[in-house]
PDB file of C-alpha atoms in Angstrom:
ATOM      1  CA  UNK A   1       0.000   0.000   0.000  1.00 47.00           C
ATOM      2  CA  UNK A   2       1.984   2.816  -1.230  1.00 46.00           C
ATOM      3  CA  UNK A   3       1.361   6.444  -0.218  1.00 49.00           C
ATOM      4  CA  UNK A   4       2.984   7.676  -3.336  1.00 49.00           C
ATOM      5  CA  UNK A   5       1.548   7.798  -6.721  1.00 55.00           C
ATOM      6  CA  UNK A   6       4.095   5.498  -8.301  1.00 61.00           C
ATOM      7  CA  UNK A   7       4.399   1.730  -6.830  1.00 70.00           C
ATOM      8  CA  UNK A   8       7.968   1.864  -5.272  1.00 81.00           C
ATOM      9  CA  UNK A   9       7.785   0.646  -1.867  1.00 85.00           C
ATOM     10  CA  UNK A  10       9.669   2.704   0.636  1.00 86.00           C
ATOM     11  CA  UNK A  11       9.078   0.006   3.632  1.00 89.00           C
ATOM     12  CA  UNK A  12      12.291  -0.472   4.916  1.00 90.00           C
ATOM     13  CA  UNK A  13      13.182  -3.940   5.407  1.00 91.00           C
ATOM     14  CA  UNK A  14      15.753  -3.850   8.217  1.00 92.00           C
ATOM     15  CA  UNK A  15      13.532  -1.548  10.395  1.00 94.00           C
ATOM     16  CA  UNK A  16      10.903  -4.386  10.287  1.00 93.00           C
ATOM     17  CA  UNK A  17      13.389  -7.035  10.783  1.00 93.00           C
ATOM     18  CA  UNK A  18      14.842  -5.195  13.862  1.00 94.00           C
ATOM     19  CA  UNK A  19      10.828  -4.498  14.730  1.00 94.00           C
ATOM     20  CA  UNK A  20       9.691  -7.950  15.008  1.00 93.00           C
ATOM     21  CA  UNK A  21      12.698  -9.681  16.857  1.00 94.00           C
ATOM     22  CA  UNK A  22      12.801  -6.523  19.058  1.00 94.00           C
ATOM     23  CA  UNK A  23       9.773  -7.133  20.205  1.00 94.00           C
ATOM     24  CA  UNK A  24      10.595 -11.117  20.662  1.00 94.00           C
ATOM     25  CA  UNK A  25      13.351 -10.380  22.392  1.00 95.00           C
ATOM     26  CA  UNK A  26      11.838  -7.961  24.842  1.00 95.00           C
ATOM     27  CA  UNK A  27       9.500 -10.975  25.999  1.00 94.00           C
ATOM     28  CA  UNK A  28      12.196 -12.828  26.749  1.00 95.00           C
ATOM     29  CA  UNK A  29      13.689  -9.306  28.691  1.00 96.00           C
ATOM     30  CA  UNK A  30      10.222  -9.108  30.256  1.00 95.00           C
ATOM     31  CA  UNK A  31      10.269 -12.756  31.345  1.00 95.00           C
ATOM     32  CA  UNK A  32      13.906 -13.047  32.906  1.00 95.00           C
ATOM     33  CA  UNK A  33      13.306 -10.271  34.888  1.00 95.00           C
ATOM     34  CA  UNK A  34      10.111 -11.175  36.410  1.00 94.00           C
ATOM     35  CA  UNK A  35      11.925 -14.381  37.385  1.00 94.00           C
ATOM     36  CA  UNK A  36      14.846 -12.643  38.914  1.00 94.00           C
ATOM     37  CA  UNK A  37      12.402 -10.580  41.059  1.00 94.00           C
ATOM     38  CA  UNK A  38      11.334 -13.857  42.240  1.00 93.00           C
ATOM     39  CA  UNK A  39      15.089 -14.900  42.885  1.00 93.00           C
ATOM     40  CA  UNK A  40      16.162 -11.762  44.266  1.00 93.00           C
ATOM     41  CA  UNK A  41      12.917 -11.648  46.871  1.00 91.00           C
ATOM     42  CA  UNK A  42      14.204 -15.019  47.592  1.00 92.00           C
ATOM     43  CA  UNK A  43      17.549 -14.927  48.447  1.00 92.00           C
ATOM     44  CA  UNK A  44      17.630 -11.122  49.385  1.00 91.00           C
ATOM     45  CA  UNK A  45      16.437  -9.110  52.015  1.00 91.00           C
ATOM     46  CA  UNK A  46      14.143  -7.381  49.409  1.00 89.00           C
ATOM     47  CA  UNK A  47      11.260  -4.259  50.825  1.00 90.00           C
ATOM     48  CA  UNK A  48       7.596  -5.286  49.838  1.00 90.00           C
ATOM     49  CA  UNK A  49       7.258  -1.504  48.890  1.00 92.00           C
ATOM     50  CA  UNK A  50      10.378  -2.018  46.319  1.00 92.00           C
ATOM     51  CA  UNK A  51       9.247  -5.210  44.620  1.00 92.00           C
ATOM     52  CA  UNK A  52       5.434  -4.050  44.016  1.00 93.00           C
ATOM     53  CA  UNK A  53       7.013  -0.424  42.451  1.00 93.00           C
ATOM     54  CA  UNK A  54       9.302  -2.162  40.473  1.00 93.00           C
ATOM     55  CA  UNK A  55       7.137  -5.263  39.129  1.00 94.00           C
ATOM     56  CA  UNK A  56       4.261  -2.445  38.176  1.00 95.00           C
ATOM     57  CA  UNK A  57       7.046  -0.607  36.502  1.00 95.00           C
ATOM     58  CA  UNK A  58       7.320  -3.414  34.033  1.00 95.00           C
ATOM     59  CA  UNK A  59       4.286  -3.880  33.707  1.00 95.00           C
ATOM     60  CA  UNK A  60       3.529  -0.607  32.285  1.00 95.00           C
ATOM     61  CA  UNK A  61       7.414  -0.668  30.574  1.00 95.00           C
ATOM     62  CA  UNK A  62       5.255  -4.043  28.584  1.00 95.00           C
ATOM     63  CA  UNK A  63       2.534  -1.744  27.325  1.00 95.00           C
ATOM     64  CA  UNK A  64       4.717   0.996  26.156  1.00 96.00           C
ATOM     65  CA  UNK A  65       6.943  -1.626  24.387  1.00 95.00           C
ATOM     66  CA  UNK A  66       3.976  -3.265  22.670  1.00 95.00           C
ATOM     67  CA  UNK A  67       2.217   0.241  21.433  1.00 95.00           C
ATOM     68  CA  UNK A  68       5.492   1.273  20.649  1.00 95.00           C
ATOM     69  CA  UNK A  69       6.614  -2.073  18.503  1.00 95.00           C
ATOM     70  CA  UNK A  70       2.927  -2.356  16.937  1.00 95.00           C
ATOM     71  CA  UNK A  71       2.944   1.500  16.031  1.00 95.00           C
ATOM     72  CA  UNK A  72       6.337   1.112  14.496  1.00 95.00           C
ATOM     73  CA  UNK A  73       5.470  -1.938  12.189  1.00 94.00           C
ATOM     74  CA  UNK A  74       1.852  -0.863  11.092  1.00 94.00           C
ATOM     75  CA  UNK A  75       3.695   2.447  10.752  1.00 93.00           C
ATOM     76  CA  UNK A  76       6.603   1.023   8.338  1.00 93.00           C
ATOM     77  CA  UNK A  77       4.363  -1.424   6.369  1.00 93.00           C
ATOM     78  CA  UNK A  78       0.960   1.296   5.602  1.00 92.00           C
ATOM     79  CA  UNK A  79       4.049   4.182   4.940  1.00 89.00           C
ATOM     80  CA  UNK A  80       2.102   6.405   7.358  1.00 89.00           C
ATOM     81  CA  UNK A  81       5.458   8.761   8.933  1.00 89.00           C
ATOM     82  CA  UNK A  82       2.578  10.371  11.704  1.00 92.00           C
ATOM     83  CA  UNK A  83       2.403   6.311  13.910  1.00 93.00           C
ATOM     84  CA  UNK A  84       6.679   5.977  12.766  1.00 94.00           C
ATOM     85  CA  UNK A  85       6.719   9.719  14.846  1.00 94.00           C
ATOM     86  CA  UNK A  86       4.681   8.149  17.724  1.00 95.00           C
ATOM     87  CA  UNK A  87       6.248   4.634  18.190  1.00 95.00           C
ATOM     88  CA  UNK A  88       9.635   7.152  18.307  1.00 95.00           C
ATOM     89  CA  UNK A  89       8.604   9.294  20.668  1.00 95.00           C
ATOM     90  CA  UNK A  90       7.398   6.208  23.074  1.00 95.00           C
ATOM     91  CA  UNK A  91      11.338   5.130  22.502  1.00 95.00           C
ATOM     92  CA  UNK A  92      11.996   7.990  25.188  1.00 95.00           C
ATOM     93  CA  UNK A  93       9.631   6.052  28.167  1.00 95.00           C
ATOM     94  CA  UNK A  94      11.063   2.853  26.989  1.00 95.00           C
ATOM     95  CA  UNK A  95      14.665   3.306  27.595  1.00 95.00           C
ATOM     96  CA  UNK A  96      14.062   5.570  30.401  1.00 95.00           C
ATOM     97  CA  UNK A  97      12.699   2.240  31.991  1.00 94.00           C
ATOM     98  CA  UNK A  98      15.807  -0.135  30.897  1.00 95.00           C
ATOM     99  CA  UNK A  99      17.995   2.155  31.776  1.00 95.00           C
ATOM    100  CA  UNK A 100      15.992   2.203  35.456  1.00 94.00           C
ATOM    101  CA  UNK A 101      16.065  -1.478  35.510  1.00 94.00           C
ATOM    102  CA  UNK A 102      20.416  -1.361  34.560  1.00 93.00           C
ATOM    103  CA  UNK A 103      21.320   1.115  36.866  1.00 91.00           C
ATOM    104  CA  UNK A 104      18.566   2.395  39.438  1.00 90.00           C
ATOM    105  CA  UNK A 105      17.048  -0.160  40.667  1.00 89.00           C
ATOM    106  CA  UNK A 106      17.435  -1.903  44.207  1.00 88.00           C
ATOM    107  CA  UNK A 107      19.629  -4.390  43.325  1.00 90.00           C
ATOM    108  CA  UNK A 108      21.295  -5.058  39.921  1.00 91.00           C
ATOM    109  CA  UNK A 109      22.624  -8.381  38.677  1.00 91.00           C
ATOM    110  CA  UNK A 110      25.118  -9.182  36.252  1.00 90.00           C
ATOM    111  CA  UNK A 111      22.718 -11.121  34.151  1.00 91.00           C
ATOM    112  CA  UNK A 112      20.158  -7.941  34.580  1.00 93.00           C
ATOM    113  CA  UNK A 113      23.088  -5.649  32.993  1.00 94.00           C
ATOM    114  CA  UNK A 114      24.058  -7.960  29.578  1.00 94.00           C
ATOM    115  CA  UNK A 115      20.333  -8.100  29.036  1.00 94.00           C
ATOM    116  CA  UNK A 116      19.079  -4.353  29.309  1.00 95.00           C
ATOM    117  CA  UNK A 117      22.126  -3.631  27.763  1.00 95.00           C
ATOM    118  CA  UNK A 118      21.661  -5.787  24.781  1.00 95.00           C
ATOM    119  CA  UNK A 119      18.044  -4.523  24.493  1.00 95.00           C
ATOM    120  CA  UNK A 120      19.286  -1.086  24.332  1.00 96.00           C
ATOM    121  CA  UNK A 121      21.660  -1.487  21.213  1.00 95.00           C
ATOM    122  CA  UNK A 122      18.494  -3.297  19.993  1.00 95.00           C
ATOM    123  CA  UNK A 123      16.543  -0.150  20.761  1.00 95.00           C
ATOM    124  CA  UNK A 124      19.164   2.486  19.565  1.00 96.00           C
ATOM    125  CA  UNK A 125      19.165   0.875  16.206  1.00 95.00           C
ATOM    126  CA  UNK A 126      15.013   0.841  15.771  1.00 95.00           C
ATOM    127  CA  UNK A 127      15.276   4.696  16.636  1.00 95.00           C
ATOM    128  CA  UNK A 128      17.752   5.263  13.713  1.00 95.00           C
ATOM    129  CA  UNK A 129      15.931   3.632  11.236  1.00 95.00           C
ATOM    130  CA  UNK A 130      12.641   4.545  12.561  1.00 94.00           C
ATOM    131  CA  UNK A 131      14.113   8.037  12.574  1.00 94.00           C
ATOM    132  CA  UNK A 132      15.276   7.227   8.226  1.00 93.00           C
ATOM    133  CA  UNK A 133      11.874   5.821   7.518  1.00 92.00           C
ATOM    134  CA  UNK A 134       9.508   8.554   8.670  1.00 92.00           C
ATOM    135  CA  UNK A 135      11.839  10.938   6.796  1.00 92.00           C
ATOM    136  CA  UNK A 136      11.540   8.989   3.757  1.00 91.00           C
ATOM    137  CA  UNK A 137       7.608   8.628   4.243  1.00 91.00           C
ATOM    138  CA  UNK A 138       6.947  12.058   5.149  1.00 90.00           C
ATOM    139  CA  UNK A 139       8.812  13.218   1.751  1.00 90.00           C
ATOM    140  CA  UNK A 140       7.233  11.090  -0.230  1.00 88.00           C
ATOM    141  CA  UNK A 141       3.751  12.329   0.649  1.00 86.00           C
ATOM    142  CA  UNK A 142       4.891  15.894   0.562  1.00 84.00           C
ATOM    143  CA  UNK A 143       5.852  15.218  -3.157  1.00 78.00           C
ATOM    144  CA  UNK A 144       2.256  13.941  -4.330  1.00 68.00           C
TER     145      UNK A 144
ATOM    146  CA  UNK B   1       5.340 -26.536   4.995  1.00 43.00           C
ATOM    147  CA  UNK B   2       2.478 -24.304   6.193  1.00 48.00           C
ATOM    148  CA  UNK B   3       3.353 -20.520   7.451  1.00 52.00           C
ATOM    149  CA  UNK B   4       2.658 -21.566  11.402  1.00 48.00           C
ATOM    150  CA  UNK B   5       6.064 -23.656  11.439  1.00 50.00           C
ATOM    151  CA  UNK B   6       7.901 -21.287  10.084  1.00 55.00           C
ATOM    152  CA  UNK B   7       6.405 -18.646  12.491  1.00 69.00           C
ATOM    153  CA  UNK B   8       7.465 -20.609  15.796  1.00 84.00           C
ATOM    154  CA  UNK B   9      10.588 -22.011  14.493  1.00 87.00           C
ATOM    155  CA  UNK B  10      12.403 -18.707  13.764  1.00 90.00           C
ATOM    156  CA  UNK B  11      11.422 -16.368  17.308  1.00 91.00           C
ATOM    157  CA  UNK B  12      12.436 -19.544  18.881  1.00 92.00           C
ATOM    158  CA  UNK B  13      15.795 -20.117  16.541  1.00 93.00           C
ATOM    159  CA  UNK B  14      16.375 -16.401  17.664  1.00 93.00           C
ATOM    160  CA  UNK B  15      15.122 -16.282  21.191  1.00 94.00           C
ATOM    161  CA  UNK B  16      17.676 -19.629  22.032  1.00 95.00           C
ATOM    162  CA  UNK B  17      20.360 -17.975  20.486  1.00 95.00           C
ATOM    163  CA  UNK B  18      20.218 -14.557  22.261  1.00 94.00           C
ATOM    164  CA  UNK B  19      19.757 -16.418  25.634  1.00 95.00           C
ATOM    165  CA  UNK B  20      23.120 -18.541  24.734  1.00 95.00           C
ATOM    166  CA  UNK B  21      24.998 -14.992  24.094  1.00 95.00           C
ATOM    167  CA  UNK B  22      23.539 -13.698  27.352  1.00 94.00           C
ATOM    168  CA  UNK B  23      24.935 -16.723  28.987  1.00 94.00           C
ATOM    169  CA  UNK B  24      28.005 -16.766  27.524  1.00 94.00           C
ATOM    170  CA  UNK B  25      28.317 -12.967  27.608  1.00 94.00           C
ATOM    171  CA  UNK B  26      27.805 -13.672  31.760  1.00 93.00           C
ATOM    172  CA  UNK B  27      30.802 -16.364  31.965  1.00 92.00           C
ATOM    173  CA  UNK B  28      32.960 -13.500  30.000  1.00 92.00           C
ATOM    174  CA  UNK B  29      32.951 -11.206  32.897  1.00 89.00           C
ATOM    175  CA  UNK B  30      32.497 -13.470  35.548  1.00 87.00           C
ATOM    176  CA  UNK B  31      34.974 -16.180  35.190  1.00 86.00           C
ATOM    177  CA  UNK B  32      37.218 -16.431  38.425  1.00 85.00           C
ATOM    178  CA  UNK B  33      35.673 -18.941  40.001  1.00 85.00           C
ATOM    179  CA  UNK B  34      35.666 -21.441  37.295  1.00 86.00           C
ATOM    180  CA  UNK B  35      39.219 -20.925  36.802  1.00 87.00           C
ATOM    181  CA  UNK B  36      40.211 -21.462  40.052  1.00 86.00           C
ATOM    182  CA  UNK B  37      38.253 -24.938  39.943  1.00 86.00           C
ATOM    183  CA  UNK B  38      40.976 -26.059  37.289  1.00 83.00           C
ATOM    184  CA  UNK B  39      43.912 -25.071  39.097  1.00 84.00           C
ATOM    185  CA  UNK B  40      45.755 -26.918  42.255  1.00 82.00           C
ATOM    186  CA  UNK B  41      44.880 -25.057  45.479  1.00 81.00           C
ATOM    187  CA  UNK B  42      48.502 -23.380  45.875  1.00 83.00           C
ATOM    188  CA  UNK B  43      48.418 -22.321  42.335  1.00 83.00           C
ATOM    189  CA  UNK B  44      50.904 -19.914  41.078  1.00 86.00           C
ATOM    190  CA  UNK B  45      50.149 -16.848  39.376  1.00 86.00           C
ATOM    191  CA  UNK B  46      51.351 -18.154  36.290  1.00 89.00           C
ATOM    192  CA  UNK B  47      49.411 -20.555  36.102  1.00 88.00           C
ATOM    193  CA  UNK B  48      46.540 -18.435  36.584  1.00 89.00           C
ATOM    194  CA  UNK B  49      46.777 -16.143  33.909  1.00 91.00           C
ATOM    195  CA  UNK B  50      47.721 -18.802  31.076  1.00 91.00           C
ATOM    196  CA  UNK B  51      44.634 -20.878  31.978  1.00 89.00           C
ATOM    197  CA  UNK B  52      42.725 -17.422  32.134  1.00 91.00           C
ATOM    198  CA  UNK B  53      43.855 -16.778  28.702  1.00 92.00           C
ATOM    199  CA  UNK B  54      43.039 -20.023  27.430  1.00 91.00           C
ATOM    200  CA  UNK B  55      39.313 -19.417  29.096  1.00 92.00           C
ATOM    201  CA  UNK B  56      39.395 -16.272  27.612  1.00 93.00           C
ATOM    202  CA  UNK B  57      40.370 -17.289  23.715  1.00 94.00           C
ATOM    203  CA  UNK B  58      37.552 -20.108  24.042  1.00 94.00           C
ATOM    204  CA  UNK B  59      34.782 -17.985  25.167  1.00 94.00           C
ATOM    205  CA  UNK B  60      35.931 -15.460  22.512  1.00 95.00           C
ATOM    206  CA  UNK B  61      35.803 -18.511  19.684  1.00 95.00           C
ATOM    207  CA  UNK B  62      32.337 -19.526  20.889  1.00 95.00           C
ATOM    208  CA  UNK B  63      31.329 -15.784  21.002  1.00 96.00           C
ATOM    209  CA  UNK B  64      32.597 -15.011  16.860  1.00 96.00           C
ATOM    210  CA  UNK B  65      30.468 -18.463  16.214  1.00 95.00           C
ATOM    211  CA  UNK B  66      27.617 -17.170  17.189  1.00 95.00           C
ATOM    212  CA  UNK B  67      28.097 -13.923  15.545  1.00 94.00           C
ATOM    213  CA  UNK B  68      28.211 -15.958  12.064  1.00 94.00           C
ATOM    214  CA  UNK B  69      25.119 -17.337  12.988  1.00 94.00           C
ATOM    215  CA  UNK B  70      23.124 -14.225  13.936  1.00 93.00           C
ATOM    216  CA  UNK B  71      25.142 -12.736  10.850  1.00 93.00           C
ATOM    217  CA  UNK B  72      23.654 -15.705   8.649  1.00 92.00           C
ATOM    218  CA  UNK B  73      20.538 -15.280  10.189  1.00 92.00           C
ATOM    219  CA  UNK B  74      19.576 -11.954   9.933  1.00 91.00           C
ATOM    220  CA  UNK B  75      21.099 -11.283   6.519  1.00 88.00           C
ATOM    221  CA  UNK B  76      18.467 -13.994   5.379  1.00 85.00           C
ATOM    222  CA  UNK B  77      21.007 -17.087   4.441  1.00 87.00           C
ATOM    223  CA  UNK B  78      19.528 -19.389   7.096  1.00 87.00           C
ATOM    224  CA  UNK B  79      16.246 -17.673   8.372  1.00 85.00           C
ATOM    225  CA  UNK B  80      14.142 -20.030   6.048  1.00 84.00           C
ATOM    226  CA  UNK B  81      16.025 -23.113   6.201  1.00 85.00           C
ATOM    227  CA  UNK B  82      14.472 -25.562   8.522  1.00 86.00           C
ATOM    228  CA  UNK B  83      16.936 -28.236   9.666  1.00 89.00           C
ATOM    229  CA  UNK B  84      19.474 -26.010  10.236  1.00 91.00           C
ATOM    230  CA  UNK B  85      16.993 -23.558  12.788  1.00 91.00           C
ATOM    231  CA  UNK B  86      16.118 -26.961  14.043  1.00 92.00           C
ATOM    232  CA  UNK B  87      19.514 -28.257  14.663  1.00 94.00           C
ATOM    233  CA  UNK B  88      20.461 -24.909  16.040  1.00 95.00           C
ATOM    234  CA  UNK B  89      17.956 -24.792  18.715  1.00 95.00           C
ATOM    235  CA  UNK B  90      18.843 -27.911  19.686  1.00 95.00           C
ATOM    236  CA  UNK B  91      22.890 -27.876  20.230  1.00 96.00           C
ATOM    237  CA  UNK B  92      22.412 -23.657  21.817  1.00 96.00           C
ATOM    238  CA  UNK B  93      19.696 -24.936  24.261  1.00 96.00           C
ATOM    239  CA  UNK B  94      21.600 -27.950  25.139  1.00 95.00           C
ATOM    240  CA  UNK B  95      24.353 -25.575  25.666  1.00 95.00           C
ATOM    241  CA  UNK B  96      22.885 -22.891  27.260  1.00 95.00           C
ATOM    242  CA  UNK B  97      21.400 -25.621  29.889  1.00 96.00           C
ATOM    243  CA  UNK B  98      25.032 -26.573  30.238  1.00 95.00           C
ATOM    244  CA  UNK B  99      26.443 -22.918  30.733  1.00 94.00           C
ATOM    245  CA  UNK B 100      24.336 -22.154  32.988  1.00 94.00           C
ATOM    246  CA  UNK B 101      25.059 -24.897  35.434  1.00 94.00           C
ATOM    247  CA  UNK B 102      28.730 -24.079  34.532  1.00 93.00           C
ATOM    248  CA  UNK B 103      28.491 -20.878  35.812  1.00 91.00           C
ATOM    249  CA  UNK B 104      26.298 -21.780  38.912  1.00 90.00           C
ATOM    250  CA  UNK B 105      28.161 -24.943  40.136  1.00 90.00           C
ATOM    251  CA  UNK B 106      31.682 -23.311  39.250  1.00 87.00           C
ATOM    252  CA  UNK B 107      32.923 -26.220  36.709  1.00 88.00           C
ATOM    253  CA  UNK B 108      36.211 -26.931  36.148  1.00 86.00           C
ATOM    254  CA  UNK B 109      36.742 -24.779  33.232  1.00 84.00           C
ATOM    255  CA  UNK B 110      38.436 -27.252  31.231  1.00 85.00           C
ATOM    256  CA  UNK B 111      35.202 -29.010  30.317  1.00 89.00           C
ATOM    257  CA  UNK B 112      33.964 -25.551  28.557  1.00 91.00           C
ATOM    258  CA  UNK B 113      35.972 -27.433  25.692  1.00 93.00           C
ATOM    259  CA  UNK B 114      33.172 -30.075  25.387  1.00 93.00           C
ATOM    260  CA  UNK B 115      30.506 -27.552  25.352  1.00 94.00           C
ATOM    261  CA  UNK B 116      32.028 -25.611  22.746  1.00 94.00           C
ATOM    262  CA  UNK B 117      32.576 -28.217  20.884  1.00 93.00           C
ATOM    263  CA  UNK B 118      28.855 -29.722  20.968  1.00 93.00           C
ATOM    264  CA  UNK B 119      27.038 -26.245  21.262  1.00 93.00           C
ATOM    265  CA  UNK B 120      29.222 -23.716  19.367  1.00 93.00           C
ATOM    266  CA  UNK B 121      31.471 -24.957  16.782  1.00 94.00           C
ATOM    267  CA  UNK B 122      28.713 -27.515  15.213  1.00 94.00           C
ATOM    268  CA  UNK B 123      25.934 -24.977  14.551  1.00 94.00           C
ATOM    269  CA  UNK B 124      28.148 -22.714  13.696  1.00 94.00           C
ATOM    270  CA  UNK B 125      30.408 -24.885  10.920  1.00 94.00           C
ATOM    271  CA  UNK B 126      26.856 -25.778   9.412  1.00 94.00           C
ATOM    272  CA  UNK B 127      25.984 -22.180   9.436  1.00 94.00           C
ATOM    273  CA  UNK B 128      29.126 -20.972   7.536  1.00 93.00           C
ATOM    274  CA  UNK B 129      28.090 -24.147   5.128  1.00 93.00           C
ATOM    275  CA  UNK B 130      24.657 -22.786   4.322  1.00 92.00           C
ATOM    276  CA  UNK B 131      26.417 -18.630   3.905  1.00 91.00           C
ATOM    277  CA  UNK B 132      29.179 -20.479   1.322  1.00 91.00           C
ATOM    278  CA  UNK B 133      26.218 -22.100  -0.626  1.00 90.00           C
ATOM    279  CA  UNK B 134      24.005 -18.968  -0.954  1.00 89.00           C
ATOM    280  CA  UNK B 135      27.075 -16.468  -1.091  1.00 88.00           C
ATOM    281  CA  UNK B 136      28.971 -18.793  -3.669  1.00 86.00           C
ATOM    282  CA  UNK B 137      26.852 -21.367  -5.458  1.00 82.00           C
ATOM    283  CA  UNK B 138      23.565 -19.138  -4.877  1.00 76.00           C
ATOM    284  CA  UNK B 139      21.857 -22.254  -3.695  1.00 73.00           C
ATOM    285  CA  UNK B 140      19.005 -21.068  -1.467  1.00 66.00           C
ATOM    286  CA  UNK B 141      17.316 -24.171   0.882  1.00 60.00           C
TER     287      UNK B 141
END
């Protein structure tokens, strides 16, 4: 569905391929660290007060990854720049959160550091070609 | 085949993988403990760093195999071929089962050797396969 007049498609490829594992890998991200709450609540003297704040912080850290990752794909595939804009903007929230979860919060494990940090490069690179792509899109409606 | 295989076999090809770089990533940084489990108890500081270095150069091996794969993977070589996602699930979940308890129960980090060998360098040599036949015969499968 191109939203120029002639039938190139603009879709980048690599943005959607970064898109869709991105978002598979942030499960697994989501997963491991609900586990290590359990571990660390475990094994650590670990504040009810902490755990609930920081297990609701991921929960709502799941819903701006989804919007984001779902904006970002229906974005590249309909060629719309206006959702690309959006799912960029919720990049802000969303690394604000790993970066909580790598650095902030009340205790930090090894394993906790590799992962956010991993998800991060992963991040970084959907913002640059996120960033490409709505260019590209908004141009090419400009020029119709 | 219908779309549904190929739809669980590649997150999962993926999502194996990136949990066997996490683990090995891990057993990078942390490695002391393991390499004092291959060493005599009055060992010499010698001795430490050449069987640190030899630790070091085999975790580095197993972490440039991988690379090839996510390489082959993501630049679409491999992503549709189905025995090779197969057998790759298969040797990096056996191995990251085996890292894991490598890391936990401090093994004697000469048997890292036998899980490179089973979980590294065989899904990996199969990989580079596969990128020489599309790169060089262009023989997609």
């Amino acid at each position: 569905m191109a939203a120029s007049g002639n039938n190139r498609i603009l879709s980048s490829l690599p943005y959607q391929i970064l898109l869709v594992f991105g978002g598979w890998y942030y499960i697994l991200y989501s997963v491991v660290t609900l586990l290590l709450f359990i571990y660390k609540g475990i094994i650590l003297p670990y504040p009810v007060k902490n755990v609930v704040c920081e297990v609701v912080l991921l929960i709502f850290l799941c819903g701006v990854e989804g919007t984001r990752v779902f904006l970002g794909k229906k974005g590249n595939l309909t060629e719309r720049s206006m959702s690309v804009i959006l799912s960029l903007v919720l990049t802000v929230p969303a690394i604000i959160g790993v970066v909580y979860f790598l650095r902030w919060q009340t205790y930090v494990l090894q394993l906790e550091v590799i992962l956010g940090a991993i998800l991060l490069v992963v991040q970084g690179l959907q913002s640059v070609f996120g960033l490409f792509g709505a260019i590209t899109f908004a141009r090419a409606s400009q020029l119709t | 085949m219908t779309r549904l295989e190929y739809n669980s076999l590649i997150p999962s090809r993926f999502l194996i993988v990136s949990s066997h770089l996490l683990v090995l990533l891990t057993v990078f940084w942390s490695r002391e403990e393991n390499i004092k489990a291959c060493l005599e108890l009055s060992y010499s500081d010698e001795n430490y760093k050449r069987k640190d270095t030899e630790f070091l150069v085999g975790v580095s091996l197993a972490l440039i195999f991988l690379l090839t794969e996510i390489i082959g993977f993501f630049g679409g070589m491999s992503t549709y071929c189905q025995s090779q996602a197969l057998f790759s699930i298969v040797t990096h979940s056996l191995g990251t089962i085996a890292m894991s308890y490598f890391i936990a129960d401090s093994w004697d980090c000469d048997l890292f050797w036998w899980i490179f060998c089973f979980s590294s360098v065989m899904p990996g040599i199969t990989e580079i396969v596969i990128i020489m036949q599309v790169l060089g015969m262009n023989k997609y499968t």
